[in-house]
């Protein structure tokens, strides 16, 4: 199974990704093809930056921003801005974070069919606190829902879409079984696979699958 692993300048968010031409099993990735399948995280990013040096145990003046994030979601949005129509498979809750992400997603004109929505899902949220120099001082990631709800069964519901895709992109927010099921299905169809590592720790999930 050939899997292409991307390089990112920011492994936590995948906000900037260098893409390279991909050729696998005799099939070349065509940038104009609208049916690429992307499986992974849709995340609400919260960035807090103090305007003065922070003191422990008290609040600090500064700015707090909400941003749409998630490695897979970022890639899908970038592709849509380049004229492609990728098919997103992800999971969101009916909470504030989920509603914000879904409303923004609707503005892209991309399909919502592959996005699992459930009242029991706690929409993935990542909160990063920066220092006055713009470096990450601390961060908390609550993204367990992606492993819990992006199951092989949910992904297999969209098998026909995946089998006709010119490329599959998966990020490392998926559980091991879901990652393997996605890659196996694509490999059996001769579909090139692009893997987004997300972070150093999560990148290891592909090690038992890629050969």
Short mmCIF file of C-alpha atoms in Angstrom, two decimals:
data_model
loop_
_atom_site.label_atom_id
_atom_site.label_comp_id
_atom_site.label_asym_id
_atom_site.label_seq_id
_atom_site.Cartn_x
_atom_site.Cartn_y
_atom_site.Cartn_z
CA UNK A 1 0.00 0.00 0.00
CA UNK A 2 1.57 3.28 -1.12
CA UNK A 3 0.72 6.26 1.08
CA UNK A 4 1.97 9.77 0.41
CA UNK A 5 2.73 11.73 3.58
CA UNK A 6 2.53 15.51 3.41
CA UNK A 7 4.83 18.04 5.03
CA UNK A 8 3.30 20.79 7.15
CA UNK A 9 4.85 23.89 8.62
CA UNK A 10 2.41 23.73 11.56
CA UNK A 11 1.78 20.10 12.58
CA UNK A 12 -0.92 21.08 15.07
CA UNK A 13 -3.29 22.71 12.60
CA UNK A 14 -2.18 21.78 9.10
CA UNK A 15 -3.02 25.34 8.12
CA UNK A 16 -0.27 25.42 5.50
CA UNK A 17 0.44 22.31 3.49
CA UNK A 18 2.96 21.76 0.70
CA UNK A 19 1.35 19.48 -1.86
CA UNK A 20 3.37 17.48 -4.34
CA UNK A 21 2.26 15.66 -7.51
CA UNK A 22 1.02 12.17 -6.71
CA UNK A 23 1.11 9.14 -8.96
CA UNK A 24 0.04 5.74 -7.65
CA UNK A 25 -1.19 2.56 -9.31
CA UNK A 26 -1.03 4.27 -12.68
CA UNK A 27 -3.51 6.98 -11.67
CA UNK A 28 -2.39 10.60 -11.64
CA UNK A 29 -3.99 13.16 -9.34
CA UNK A 30 -5.74 15.78 -11.46
CA UNK A 31 -6.26 19.02 -9.58
CA UNK A 32 -9.44 19.82 -11.49
CA UNK A 33 -11.20 16.60 -10.49
CA UNK A 34 -14.05 17.55 -8.11
CA UNK A 35 -14.52 14.23 -6.35
CA UNK A 36 -11.53 13.92 -4.01
CA UNK A 37 -12.55 12.38 -0.67
CA UNK A 38 -11.24 13.88 2.57
CA UNK A 39 -11.69 12.11 5.91
CA UNK A 40 -10.77 13.70 9.21
CA UNK A 41 -11.24 16.54 11.64
CA UNK A 42 -13.44 19.59 11.61
CA UNK A 43 -12.25 21.55 14.65
CA UNK A 44 -13.02 24.89 16.24
CA UNK A 45 -9.72 26.60 17.05
CA UNK A 46 -9.61 29.13 19.88
CA UNK A 47 -6.54 31.37 19.94
CA UNK A 48 -5.85 33.56 22.99
CA UNK A 49 -3.01 36.08 22.84
CA UNK A 50 -2.19 38.41 25.78
CA UNK A 51 -1.26 42.02 25.09
CA UNK A 52 1.08 42.06 28.11
CA UNK A 53 3.11 39.38 29.86
CA UNK A 54 0.76 37.00 31.65
CA UNK A 55 0.77 36.48 35.41
CA UNK A 56 -0.21 33.09 36.87
CA UNK A 57 -3.51 32.89 38.75
CA UNK A 58 -5.26 35.84 37.14
CA UNK A 59 -6.70 36.98 33.82
CA UNK A 60 -4.64 39.00 31.37
CA UNK A 61 -5.81 41.58 28.80
CA UNK A 62 -5.56 40.38 25.24
CA UNK A 63 -7.44 39.08 22.21
CA UNK A 64 -9.39 35.84 21.76
CA UNK A 65 -10.26 34.60 18.27
CA UNK A 66 -12.45 31.74 17.05
CA UNK A 67 -11.32 30.11 13.82
CA UNK A 68 -12.45 27.18 11.72
CA UNK A 69 -9.79 24.50 11.88
CA UNK A 70 -9.00 20.84 11.68
CA UNK A 71 -6.39 19.50 9.28
CA UNK A 72 -8.86 17.76 6.97
CA UNK A 73 -11.30 20.69 7.02
CA UNK A 74 -8.51 23.15 6.21
CA UNK A 75 -7.42 21.10 3.20
CA UNK A 76 -11.00 20.77 1.96
CA UNK A 77 -11.59 24.52 2.23
CA UNK A 78 -8.35 25.31 0.40
CA UNK A 79 -9.31 22.91 -2.39
CA UNK A 80 -12.74 24.51 -2.70
CA UNK A 81 -11.14 27.94 -3.06
CA UNK A 82 -9.10 26.52 -5.94
CA UNK A 83 -12.29 25.39 -7.66
CA UNK A 84 -12.44 21.74 -6.54
CA UNK A 85 -15.41 20.09 -4.82
CA UNK A 86 -13.94 17.60 -2.30
CA UNK A 87 -16.25 15.25 -0.43
CA UNK A 88 -15.80 15.63 3.33
CA UNK A 89 -16.34 12.84 5.85
CA UNK A 90 -16.24 14.05 9.45
CA UNK A 91 -18.29 14.43 12.65
CA UNK A 92 -19.88 17.39 14.47
CA UNK A 93 -22.15 17.87 17.45
CA UNK A 94 -25.17 20.15 17.85
CA UNK A 95 -23.27 22.36 20.30
CA UNK A 96 -22.03 25.92 19.78
CA UNK A 97 -18.76 24.81 18.19
CA UNK A 98 -20.54 22.42 15.84
CA UNK A 99 -23.06 25.06 14.78
CA UNK A 100 -20.30 27.58 14.04
CA UNK A 101 -18.37 25.08 11.94
CA UNK A 102 -21.44 23.88 10.07
CA UNK A 103 -22.65 27.39 9.24
CA UNK A 104 -19.25 28.28 7.81
CA UNK A 105 -19.13 24.99 5.90
CA UNK A 106 -22.43 25.82 4.20
CA UNK A 107 -20.82 28.93 2.70
CA UNK A 108 -18.32 26.76 0.80
CA UNK A 109 -21.07 25.07 -1.19
CA UNK A 110 -19.56 21.66 -0.43
CA UNK A 111 -21.60 18.56 0.43
CA UNK A 112 -22.67 18.01 4.05
CA UNK A 113 -23.77 14.42 3.42
CA UNK A 114 -20.61 12.84 4.83
CA UNK A 115 -20.62 14.91 8.02
CA UNK A 116 -22.08 12.92 10.91
CA UNK A 117 -24.18 15.13 13.19
CA UNK A 118 -25.29 13.80 16.56
CA UNK A 119 -26.44 15.40 19.82
CA UNK A 120 -24.07 13.14 21.77
CA UNK A 121 -20.98 14.39 19.93
CA UNK A 122 -18.80 16.98 21.64
CA UNK A 123 -17.51 18.92 18.66
CA UNK A 124 -13.69 18.90 18.55
CA UNK A 125 -12.17 22.08 19.98
CA UNK A 126 -8.52 23.10 20.31
CA UNK A 127 -7.58 26.04 22.55
CA UNK A 128 -4.11 27.54 22.19
CA UNK A 129 -2.70 30.24 24.45
CA UNK A 130 0.12 32.27 22.94
CA UNK A 131 2.71 34.45 24.63
CA UNK A 132 3.30 38.09 23.69
CA UNK A 133 5.80 36.94 21.04
CA UNK A 134 3.22 34.78 19.28
CA UNK A 135 4.65 31.45 20.41
CA UNK A 136 2.38 28.75 21.81
CA UNK A 137 2.65 28.81 25.61
CA UNK A 138 -0.01 26.19 26.30
CA UNK A 139 -2.74 24.32 24.51
CA UNK A 140 -5.61 21.95 25.18
CA UNK A 141 -7.06 19.67 22.50
CA UNK A 142 -10.48 18.07 22.94
CA UNK A 143 -10.79 15.97 19.80
CA UNK A 144 -11.71 12.53 21.14
CA UNK A 145 -15.02 12.61 19.26
CA UNK A 146 -13.22 12.05 15.97
CA UNK A 147 -11.85 8.70 17.13
CA UNK A 148 -15.14 7.71 18.74
CA UNK A 149 -17.58 8.65 15.97
CA UNK A 150 -15.59 8.47 12.73
CA UNK A 151 -15.88 4.69 12.78
CA UNK A 152 -15.20 2.23 9.96
CA UNK A 153 -18.97 1.66 9.72
CA UNK A 154 -19.65 5.36 9.14
CA UNK A 155 -16.86 5.65 6.59
CA UNK A 156 -18.04 2.54 4.72
CA UNK A 157 -21.41 4.20 4.14
CA UNK A 158 -19.64 6.30 1.52
CA UNK A 159 -17.79 3.44 -0.14
CA UNK A 160 -19.18 4.15 -3.61
CA UNK A 161 -18.00 7.76 -3.43
CA UNK A 162 -14.56 6.72 -2.24
CA UNK A 163 -14.17 4.03 -4.88
CA UNK A 164 -14.71 6.57 -7.66
CA UNK A 165 -12.45 9.23 -6.12
CA UNK A 166 -9.20 10.25 -7.84
CA UNK A 167 -7.51 10.59 -4.43
CA UNK A 168 -8.23 9.96 -0.75
CA UNK A 169 -6.85 12.28 1.92
CA UNK A 170 -6.99 11.12 5.54
CA UNK A 171 -5.66 12.84 8.63
CA UNK A 172 -4.25 11.19 11.74
CA UNK A 173 -7.20 12.20 13.93
CA UNK A 174 -8.84 8.93 12.91
CA UNK A 175 -8.55 5.86 15.11
CA UNK A 176 -6.28 3.06 13.96
CA UNK A 177 -9.17 0.84 12.73
CA UNK A 178 -10.81 3.72 10.85
CA UNK A 179 -7.52 4.76 9.29
CA UNK A 180 -6.83 1.21 8.18
CA UNK A 181 -10.35 0.70 6.79
CA UNK A 182 -10.13 3.92 4.78
CA UNK A 183 -6.69 3.18 3.37
CA UNK A 184 -7.51 -0.45 2.61
CA UNK A 185 -10.63 0.49 0.70
CA UNK A 186 -8.76 3.09 -1.35
CA UNK A 187 -5.81 0.79 -2.01
CA UNK A 188 -8.08 -2.00 -3.23
CA UNK A 189 -9.59 0.47 -5.71
CA UNK A 190 -6.18 1.70 -6.86
CA UNK A 191 -6.91 5.15 -5.43
CA UNK A 192 -3.89 7.24 -4.32
CA UNK A 193 -3.80 7.97 -0.59
CA UNK A 194 -2.56 11.20 0.97
CA UNK A 195 -1.86 11.14 4.72
CA UNK A 196 -1.76 14.26 6.91
CA UNK A 197 0.26 13.53 10.10
CA UNK A 198 -1.49 16.20 12.29
CA UNK A 199 1.15 15.85 15.03
CA UNK A 200 4.30 13.88 15.78
CA UNK A 201 2.47 11.56 18.18
CA UNK A 202 -0.51 10.87 15.91
CA UNK A 203 1.68 10.43 12.83
CA UNK A 204 2.77 7.05 14.18
CA UNK A 205 -0.70 5.64 13.56
CA UNK A 206 0.14 5.12 9.91
CA UNK A 207 3.24 3.03 10.64
CA UNK A 208 1.39 -0.29 10.88
CA UNK A 209 -0.66 0.43 7.75
CA UNK A 210 1.81 1.82 5.22
CA UNK A 211 4.01 -0.78 3.60
#
